[in-house]
XYZ file of C-alpha atoms in Angstrom:
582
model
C 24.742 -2.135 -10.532
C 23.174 -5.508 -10.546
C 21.804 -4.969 -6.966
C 18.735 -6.560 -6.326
C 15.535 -4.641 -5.243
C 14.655 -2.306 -2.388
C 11.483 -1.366 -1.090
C 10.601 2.523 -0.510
C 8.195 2.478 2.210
C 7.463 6.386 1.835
C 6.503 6.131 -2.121
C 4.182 2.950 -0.353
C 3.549 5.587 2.645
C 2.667 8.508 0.978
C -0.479 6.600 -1.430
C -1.179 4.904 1.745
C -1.441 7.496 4.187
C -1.788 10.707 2.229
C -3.587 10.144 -0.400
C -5.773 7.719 0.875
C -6.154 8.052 4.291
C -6.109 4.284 4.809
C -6.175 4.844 8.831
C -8.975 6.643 8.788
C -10.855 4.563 6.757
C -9.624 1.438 8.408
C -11.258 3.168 11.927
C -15.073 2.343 11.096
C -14.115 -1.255 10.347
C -14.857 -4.210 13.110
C -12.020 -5.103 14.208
C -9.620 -3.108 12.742
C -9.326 -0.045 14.685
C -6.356 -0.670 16.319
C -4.632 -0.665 12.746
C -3.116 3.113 13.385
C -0.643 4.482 11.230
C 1.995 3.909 13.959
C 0.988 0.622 13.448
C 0.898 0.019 9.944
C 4.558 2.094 9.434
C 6.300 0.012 11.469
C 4.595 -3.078 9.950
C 5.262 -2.152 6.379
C 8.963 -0.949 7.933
C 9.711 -4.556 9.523
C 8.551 -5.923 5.915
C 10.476 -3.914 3.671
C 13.774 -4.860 5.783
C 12.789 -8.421 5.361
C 12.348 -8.440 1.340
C 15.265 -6.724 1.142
C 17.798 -8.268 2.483
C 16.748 -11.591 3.309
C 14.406 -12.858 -0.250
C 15.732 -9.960 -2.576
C 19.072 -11.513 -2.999
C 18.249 -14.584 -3.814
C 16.448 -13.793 -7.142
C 19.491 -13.927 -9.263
C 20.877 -17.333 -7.823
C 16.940 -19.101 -8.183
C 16.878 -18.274 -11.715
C 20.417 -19.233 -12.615
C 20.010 -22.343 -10.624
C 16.103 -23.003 -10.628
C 14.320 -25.873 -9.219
C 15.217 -29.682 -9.452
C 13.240 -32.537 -9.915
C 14.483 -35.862 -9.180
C 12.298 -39.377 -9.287
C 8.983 -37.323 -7.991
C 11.195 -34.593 -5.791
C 11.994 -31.113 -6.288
C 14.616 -29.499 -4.438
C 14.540 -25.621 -4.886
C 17.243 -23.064 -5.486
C 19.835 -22.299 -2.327
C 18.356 -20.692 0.532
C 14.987 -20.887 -0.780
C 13.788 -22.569 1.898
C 15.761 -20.827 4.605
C 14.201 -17.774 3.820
C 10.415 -19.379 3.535
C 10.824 -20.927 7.318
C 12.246 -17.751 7.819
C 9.387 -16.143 6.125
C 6.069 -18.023 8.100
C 7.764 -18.496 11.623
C 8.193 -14.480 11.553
C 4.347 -14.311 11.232
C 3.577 -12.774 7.198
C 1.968 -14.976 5.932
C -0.594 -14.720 9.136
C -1.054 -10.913 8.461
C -4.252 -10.574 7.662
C -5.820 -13.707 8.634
C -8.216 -14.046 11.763
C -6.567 -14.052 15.589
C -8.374 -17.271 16.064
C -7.231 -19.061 13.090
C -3.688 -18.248 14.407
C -3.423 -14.958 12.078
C -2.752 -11.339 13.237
C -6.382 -9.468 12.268
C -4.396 -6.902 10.210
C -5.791 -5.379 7.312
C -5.859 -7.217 3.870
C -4.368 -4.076 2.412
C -1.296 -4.338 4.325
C -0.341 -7.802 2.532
C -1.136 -6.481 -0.536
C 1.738 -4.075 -0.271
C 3.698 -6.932 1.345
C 3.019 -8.805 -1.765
C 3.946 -6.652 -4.285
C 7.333 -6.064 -2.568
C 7.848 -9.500 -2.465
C 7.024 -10.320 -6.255
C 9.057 -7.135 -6.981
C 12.395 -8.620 -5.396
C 11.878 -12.637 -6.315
C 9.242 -13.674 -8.332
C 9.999 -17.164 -8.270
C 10.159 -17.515 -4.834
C 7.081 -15.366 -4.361
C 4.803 -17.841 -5.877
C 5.030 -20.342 -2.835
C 3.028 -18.347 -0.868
C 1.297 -16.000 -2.886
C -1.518 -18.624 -2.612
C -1.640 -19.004 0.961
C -4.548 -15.945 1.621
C -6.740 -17.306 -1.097
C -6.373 -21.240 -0.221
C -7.653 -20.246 4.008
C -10.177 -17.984 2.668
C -11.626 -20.925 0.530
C -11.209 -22.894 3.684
C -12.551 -20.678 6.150
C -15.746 -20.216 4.311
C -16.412 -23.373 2.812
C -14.626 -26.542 5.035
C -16.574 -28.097 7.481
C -15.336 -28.028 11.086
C -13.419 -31.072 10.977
C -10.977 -29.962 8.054
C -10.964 -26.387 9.574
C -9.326 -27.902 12.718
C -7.151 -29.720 11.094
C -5.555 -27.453 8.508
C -7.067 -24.246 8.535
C -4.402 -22.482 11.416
C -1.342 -24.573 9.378
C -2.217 -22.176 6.028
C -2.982 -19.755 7.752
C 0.186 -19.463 9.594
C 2.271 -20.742 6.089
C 3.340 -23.314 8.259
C 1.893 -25.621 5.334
C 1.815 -24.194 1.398
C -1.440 -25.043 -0.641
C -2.097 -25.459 -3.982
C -4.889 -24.478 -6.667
C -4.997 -27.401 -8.716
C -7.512 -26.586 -11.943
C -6.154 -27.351 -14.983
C -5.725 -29.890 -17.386
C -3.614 -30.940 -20.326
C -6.816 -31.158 -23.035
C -8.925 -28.415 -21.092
C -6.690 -25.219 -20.418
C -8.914 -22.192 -19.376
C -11.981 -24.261 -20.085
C -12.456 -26.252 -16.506
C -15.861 -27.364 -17.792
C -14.022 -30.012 -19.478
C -12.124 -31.538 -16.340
C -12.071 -35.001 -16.190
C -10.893 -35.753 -12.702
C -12.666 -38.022 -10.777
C -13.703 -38.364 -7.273
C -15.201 -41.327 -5.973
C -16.674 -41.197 -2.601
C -15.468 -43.600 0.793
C -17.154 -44.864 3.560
C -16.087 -44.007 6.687
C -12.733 -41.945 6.652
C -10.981 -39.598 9.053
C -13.143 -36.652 8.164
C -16.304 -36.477 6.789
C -16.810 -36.689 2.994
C -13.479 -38.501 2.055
C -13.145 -39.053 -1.577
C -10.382 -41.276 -3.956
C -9.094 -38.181 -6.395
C -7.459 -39.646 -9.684
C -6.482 -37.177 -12.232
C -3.916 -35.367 -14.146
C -3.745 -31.541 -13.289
C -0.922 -29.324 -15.223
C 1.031 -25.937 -14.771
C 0.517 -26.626 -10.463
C 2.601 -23.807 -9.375
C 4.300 -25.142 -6.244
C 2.494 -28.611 -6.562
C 5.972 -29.846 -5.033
C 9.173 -28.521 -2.978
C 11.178 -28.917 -0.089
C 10.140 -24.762 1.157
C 7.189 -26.411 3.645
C 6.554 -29.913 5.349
C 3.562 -30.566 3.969
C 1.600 -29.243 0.988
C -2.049 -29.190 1.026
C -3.783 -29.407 -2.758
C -7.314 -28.257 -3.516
C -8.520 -30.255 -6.084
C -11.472 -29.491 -8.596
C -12.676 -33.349 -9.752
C -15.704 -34.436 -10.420
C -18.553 -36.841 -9.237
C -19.765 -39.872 -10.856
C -22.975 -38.892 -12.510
C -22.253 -35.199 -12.292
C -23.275 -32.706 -14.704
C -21.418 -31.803 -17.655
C -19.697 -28.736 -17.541
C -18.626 -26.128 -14.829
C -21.560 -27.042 -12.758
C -20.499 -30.249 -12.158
C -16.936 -29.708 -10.460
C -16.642 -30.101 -6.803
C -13.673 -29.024 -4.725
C -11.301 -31.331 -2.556
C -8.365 -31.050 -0.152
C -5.922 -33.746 -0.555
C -2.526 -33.088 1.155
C 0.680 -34.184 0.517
C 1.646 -35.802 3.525
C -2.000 -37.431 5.712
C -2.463 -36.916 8.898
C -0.928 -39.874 10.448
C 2.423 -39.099 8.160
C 1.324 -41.407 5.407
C 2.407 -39.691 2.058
C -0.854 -39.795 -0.298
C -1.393 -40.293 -3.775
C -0.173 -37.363 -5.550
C 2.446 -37.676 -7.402
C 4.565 -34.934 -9.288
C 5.821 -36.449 -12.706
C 7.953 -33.304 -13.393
C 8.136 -29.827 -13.328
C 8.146 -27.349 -16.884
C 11.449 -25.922 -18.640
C 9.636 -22.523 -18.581
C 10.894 -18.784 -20.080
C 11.131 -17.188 -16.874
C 10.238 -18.099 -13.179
C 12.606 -20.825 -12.512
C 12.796 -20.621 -8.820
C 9.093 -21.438 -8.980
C 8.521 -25.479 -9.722
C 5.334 -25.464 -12.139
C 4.397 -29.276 -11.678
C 2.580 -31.444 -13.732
C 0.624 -33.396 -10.870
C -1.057 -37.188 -10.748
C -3.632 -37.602 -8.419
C -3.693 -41.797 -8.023
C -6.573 -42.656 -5.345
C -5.346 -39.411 -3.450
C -7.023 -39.373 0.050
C -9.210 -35.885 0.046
C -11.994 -34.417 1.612
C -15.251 -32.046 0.403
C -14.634 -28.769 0.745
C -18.144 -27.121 0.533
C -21.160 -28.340 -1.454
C -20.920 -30.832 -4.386
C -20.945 -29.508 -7.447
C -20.298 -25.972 -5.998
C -16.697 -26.709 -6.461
C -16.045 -23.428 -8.376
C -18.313 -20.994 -6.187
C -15.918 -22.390 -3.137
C -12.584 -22.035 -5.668
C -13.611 -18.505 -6.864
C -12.700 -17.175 -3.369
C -8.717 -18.296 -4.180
C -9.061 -16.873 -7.685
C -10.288 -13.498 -6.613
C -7.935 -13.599 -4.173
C -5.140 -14.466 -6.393
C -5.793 -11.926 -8.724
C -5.380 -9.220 -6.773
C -2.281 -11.032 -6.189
C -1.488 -11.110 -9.808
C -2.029 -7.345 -10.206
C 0.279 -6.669 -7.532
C 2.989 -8.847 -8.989
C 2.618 -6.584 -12.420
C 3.307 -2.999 -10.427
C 6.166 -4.588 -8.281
C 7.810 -6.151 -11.565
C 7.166 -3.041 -13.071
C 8.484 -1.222 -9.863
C 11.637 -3.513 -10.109
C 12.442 -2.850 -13.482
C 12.391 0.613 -13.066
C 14.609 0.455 -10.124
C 17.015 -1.046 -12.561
C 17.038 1.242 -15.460
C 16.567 4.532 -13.472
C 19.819 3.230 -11.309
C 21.284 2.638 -14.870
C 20.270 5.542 -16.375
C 21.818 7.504 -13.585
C 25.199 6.169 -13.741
C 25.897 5.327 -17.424
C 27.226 8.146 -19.901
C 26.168 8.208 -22.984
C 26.650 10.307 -26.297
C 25.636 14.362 -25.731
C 21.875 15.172 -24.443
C 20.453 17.673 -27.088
C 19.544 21.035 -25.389
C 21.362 23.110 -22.620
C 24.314 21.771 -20.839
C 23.160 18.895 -18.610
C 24.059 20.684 -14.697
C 25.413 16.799 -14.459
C 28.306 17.176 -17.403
C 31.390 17.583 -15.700
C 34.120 19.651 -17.522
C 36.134 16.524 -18.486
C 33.028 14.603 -19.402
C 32.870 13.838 -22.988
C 29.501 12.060 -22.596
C 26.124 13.121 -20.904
C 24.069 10.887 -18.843
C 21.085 8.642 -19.802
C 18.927 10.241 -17.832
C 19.435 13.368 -19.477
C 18.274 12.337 -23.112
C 14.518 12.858 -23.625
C 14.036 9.522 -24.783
C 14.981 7.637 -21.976
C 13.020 10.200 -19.635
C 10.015 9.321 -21.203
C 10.554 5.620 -20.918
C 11.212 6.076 -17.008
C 8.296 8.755 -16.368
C 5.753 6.619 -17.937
C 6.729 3.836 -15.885
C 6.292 5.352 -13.049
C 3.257 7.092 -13.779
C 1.705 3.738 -14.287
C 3.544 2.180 -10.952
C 2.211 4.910 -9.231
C -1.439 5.030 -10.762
C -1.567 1.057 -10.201
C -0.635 1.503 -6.280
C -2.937 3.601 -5.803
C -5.807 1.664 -7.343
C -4.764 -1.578 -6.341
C -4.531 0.070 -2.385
C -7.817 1.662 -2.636
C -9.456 -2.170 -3.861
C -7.014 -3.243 -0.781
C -9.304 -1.456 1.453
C -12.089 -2.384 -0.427
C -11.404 -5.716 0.668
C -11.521 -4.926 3.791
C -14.352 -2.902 4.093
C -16.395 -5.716 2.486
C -15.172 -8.444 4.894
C -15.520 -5.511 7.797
C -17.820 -2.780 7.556
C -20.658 -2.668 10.227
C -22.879 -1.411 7.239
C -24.726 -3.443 4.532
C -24.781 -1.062 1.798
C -20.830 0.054 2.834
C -20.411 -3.839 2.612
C -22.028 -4.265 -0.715
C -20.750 -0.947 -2.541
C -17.173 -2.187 -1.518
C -17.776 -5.845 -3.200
C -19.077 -3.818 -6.058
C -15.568 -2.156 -6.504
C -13.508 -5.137 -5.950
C -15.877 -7.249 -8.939
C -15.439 -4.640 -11.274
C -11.895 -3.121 -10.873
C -10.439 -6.227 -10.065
C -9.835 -8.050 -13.749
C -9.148 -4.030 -14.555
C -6.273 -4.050 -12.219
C -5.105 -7.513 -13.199
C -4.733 -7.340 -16.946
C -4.096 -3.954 -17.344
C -0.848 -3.691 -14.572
C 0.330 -7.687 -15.999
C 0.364 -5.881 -19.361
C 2.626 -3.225 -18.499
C 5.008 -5.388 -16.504
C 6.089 -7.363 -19.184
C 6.174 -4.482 -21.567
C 7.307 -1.628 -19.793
C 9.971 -4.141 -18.183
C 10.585 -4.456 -22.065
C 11.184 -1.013 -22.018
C 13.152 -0.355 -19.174
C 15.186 -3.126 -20.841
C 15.870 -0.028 -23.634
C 17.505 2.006 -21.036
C 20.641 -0.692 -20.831
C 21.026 -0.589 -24.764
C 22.654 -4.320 -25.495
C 23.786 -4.461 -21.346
C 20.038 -5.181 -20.892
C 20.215 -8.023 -23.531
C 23.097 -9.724 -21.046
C 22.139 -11.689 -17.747
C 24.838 -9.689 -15.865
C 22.328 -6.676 -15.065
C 19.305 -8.636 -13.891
C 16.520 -6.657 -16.387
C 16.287 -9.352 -18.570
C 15.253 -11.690 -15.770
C 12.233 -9.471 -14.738
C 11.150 -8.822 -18.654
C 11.504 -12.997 -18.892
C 9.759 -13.669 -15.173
C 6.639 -10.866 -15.745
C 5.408 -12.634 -18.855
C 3.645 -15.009 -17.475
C 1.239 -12.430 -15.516
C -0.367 -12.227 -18.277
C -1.252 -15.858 -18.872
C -2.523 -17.330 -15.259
C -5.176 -16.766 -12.610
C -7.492 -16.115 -15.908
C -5.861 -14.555 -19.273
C -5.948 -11.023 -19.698
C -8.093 -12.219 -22.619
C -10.429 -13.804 -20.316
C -10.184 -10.898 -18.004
C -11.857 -8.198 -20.462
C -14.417 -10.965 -21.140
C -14.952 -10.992 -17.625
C -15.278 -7.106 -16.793
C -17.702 -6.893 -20.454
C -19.255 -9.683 -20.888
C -19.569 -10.677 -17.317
C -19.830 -7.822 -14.903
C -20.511 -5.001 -16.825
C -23.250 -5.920 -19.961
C -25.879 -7.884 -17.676
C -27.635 -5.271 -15.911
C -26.556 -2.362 -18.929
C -23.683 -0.933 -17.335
C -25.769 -0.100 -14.272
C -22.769 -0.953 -11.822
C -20.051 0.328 -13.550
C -21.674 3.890 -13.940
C -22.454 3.526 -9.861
C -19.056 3.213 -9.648
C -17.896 5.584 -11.822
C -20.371 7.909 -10.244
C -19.081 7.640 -6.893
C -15.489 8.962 -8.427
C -16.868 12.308 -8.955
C -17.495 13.408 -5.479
C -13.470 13.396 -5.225
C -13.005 15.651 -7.899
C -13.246 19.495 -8.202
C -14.041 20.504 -11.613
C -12.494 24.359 -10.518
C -9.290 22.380 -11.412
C -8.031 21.894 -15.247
C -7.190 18.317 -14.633
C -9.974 17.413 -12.247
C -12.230 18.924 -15.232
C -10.640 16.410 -17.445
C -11.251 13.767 -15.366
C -14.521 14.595 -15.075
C -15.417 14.436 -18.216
C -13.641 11.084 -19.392
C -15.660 9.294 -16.605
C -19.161 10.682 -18.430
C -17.545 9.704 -21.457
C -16.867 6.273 -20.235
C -20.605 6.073 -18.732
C -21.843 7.182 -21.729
C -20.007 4.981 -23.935
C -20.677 2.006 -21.793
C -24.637 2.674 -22.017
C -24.749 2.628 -26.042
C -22.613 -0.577 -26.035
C -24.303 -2.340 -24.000
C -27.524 -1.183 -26.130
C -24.913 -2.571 -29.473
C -24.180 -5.865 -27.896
C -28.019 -6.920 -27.540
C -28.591 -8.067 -30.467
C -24.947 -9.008 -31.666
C -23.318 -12.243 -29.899
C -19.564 -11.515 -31.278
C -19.460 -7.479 -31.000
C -18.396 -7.813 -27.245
C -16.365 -10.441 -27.507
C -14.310 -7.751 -30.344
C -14.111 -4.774 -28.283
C -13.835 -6.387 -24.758
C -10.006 -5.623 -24.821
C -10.081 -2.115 -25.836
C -12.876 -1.582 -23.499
C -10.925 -3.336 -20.578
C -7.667 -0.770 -21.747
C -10.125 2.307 -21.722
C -11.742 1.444 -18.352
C -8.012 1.325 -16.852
C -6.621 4.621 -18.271
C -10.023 6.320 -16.824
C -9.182 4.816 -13.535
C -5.694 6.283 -13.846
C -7.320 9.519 -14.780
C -8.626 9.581 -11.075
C -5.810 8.422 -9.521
C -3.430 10.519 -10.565
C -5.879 13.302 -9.831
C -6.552 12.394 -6.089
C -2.297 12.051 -6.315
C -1.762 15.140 -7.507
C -4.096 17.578 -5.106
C -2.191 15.712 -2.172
C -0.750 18.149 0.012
C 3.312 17.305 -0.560
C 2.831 16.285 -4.073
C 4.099 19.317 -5.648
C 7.389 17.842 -5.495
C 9.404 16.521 -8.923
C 8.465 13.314 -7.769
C 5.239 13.234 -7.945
C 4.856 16.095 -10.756
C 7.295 14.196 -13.456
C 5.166 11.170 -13.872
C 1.634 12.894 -13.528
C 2.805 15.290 -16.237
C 3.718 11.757 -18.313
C 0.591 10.479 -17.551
C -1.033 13.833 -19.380
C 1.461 13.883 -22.226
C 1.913 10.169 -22.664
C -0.657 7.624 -21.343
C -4.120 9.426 -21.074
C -3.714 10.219 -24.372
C -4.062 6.369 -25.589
C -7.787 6.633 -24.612
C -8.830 8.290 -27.225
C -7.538 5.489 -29.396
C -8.707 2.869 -27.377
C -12.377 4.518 -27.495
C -12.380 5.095 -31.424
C -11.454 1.482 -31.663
C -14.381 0.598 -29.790
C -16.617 2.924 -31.962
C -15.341 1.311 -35.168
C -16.955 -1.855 -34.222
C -20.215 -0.329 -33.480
C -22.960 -0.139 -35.733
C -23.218 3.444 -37.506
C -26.846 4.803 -36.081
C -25.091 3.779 -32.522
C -21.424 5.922 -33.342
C -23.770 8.481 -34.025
C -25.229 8.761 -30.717
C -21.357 8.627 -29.063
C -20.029 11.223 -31.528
């Protein structure tokens, strides 16, 4: 029962395809309008039989064996590295990178469902490349033509990993107060070579054996810079140099961490490390924004796959393991000898499951649909197309991140219920994923930091004027003839609404957005799940148990929570504005 995880292709398939209507979509984009749905099916095909049986099994043996590090070396679990040469010289990593930067000019969505499978069935091994997409996007946008030739096609390809190197021991989430420095040289092999001499902590992947080279981006700053954010530049230093030298960065050792062994999280020293400019100085966090965006789509899709994974487990569990008698009607699964009834039949654990999988599926769906988002702003031939897809991605983006992290780690911690005190023991595998999702929660921004973000950030400068143009562009999918489309309808004008008078609140009060930004974040997500288990369910083929069990959880058991989350937020306000939301 301990199997390890398998990808479904149809579940993937049917959001895709069906609901979505990805090809289509995909059809007015430069570029890719050969990406069929012949095309994409036997893509996503080929890449479910690869997680499955060739980086799936190895999730048990990476976290019971983990990483080593050894005088500045780490050597990571068995056939780790196998499978990641495997992996690249197979062409994934390339997926949706440019044809002449080596890639195959597939869509971005694709990889995001690649990703998610991955992350689903090995975490720790999944972190390697997970920042591959981000680090040649950064790259492709912001190195000058001399770096680009040099190590642009190696990321892209995965031929080389990268590195986001950001942090530091005394600054955490606050890179204003980085104190690495870069010191410019004369001369050098490309142009703007710095000496880089910091500390940088919690490097995922800052060191391994999975790639020959490793190439870091660095945020340092200048002598005589400005204090602050505004004063970071960005720098590529690599591992190895280009004429096989290894540079100065040195990995002191790698974190005893909870969960995620088979993923080395280095502490790095940067000593004189050779590195070049990468965009303009003192832009360094414009140019490093492009990995962070990138990687928190990333993140998101690591919380539905982990959540996708645990569910595998317990619904495989629940399936198989008898337990006391269901109350109600005979179970039609009781034998005659069969003292005990299965899991699956007692209502408890069928809610547990359902609302799993309403979640899993409401987060596909979203996270697909910002997929193609992606893709539409990189592709469209329009401006406004262009711009209203950016405008999706900004705001549903730390949505999708924090709220889909969250439920990893506690629905995994759910699931774990299923197993009684078998999910306690290592032998079943659900404790790994409740141990290996926690950290979603922490990196590529904090959830905290995410609501903060999507309030404080994206949503209160310009009085909620982008969020209701998105939310406004949701109705035209819904039919209010229909009892849950109505609904729908009507918790989106509630949202808009809601959002309008806050933003009118926080104006003159510097800590009231800062109090609800969490609850607000929650109720923004649940609305979004509103819609996207609407679209789901008028989906010809969806009136199957399937599909119908978890929608009718999402009704009876998650929407529900947004009437909470919203009186929370109205608490806070003052009492002439609760008035007005009444």
């Amino acid at each position: 029962m301990s199997s390890s995880y398998q990808p479904r292709p149809a579940d993937n398939g049917f959001l895709l395809f069906n609901v979505l209507q990805a090809p289509a979509q995909l059809a007015a984009l430069s570029g890719l309008t050969e990406a069929d749905q012949g095309l994409m099916e036997q893509v996503l095909d080929e890449a479910g039989k690869f997680v499955g049986e060739v980086v799936a099994p190895l999730s048990r043996t990476g976290d019971e064996i983990g990483c080593r590090w050894n005088a500045g070396s780490v050597t990571t679990p068995p056939g780790f590295r196998d499978a990641y040469q495997a992996f690249w010289q197979a062409g994934w990593p390339a997926l949706s990178c440019a044809e002449e930067d080596g890639g195959q000019g597939l869509p971005w969505v694709l990889e995001g469902v690649l990703y998610e499978w991955l992350s689903a069935a090995n975490h720790g091994w999944t972190m390697a490349p997970g920042l591959l997409h981000g680090a040649y996007e950064c790259l492709k946008h912001h190195g000058h033509a001399e770096l680009k030739a040099a190590y642009l096609s190696k990321i892209a390809s995965g031929e080389w990993l990268a590195t986001m190197c950001l942090t530091e021991a005394h600054a955490g989430s606050d890179l204003g107060m980085v104190r690495t420095q870069a010191i410019a040289q004369a001369g050098g092999q490309f142009p703007g070579e710095h000496r880089i001499s910091g500390s940088k902590i919690f490097i995922s992947g800052g060191e391994h054996d999975l790639s020959d080279n490793i190439v870091h981006l660095v945020l340092a700053r200048l002598p005589g810079a400005a204090p602050g954010p505004k004063g970071l530049s960005l720098f590529l230093a690599p591992k190895f140099l280009p004429d096989g030298t290894r540079n100065g960065a040195h990995c002191e050792r790698i974190e005893e961490k909870m969960g995620l062994h088979g993923s080395p999280t280095c502490v790095m020293r940067f000593e004189d490390a050779t590195g070049w400019l990468v965009g303009q100085p003192g832009a360094g966090l414009n140019a490093m924004f492009i990995m962070m965006n990138a990687a928190r789509v990333h993140v998101a899709l690591q919380g539905i796959g982990l959540l996708d994974a645990a569910w595998q487990k317990a619904d495989a569990y629940a399936h198989e393991r008898r337990q006391m008698r269901a109350p109600g009607p005979r179970p039609a699964s009781r034998g005659e000898g069969d003292s005990a009834d299965l899991l699956v039949e007692h209502p408890a654990m069928r809610r547990i499951l359902d609302v799993q999988r309403a979640w899993i599926d409401a987060g596909r769906l979203l996270a697909y649909r910002t997929g193609l988002a992606l893709d539409q702003a990189r592709h469209h031939p329009e401006a406004t197309e262009r711009e209203q897809a950016q405008r999706w991605c900004s705001l549903v983006t730390p949505v999708l991140k924090a709220a889909w992290t969250h439920q990893a780690f506690y629905g995994a911690s759910e699931c774990l219920q299923v197993f009684g005190g078998h999910g306690y023991v290592r032998e079943w595998g659900i404790e790994q994923i409740v141990r290996d999702s926690r950290v979603s929660m922490i990196y590529e921004g904090t959830n905290e930091i995410q609501a903060v973000d999507l309030l404080l950030r994206k949503v209160l400068p310009d009085g909620g004027a982008a969020l209701g143009q998105v939310l406004l562009s949701l109705r035209g999918s819904l039919d209010a003839s229909r009892d849950f489309d109505a609904e729908v309808l009507r918790r989106l004008a509630e949202l808009r609404y809601l959002t309008t008078t806050l933003a009118a609140a926080c104006g003159g009060d510097a800590v009231l957005a800062s109090q609800v930004a969490d609850d607000y974040l929650r109720a923004v997500a649940l609305v979004l799940m509103g819609w996207a288990w609407a679209q789901i369910a008028q989906t010809p083929g969806a009136d199957q148990a399937r599909w119908q069990t978890p929608f009718k959880a999402f009704r009876e058991r998650v929407l529900p929570e947004l009437d909470l989350r919203l009186k929370l937020i109205k608490l806070q306000l003052p009492q002439a504005s609760v008035a007005h939301t009444a």
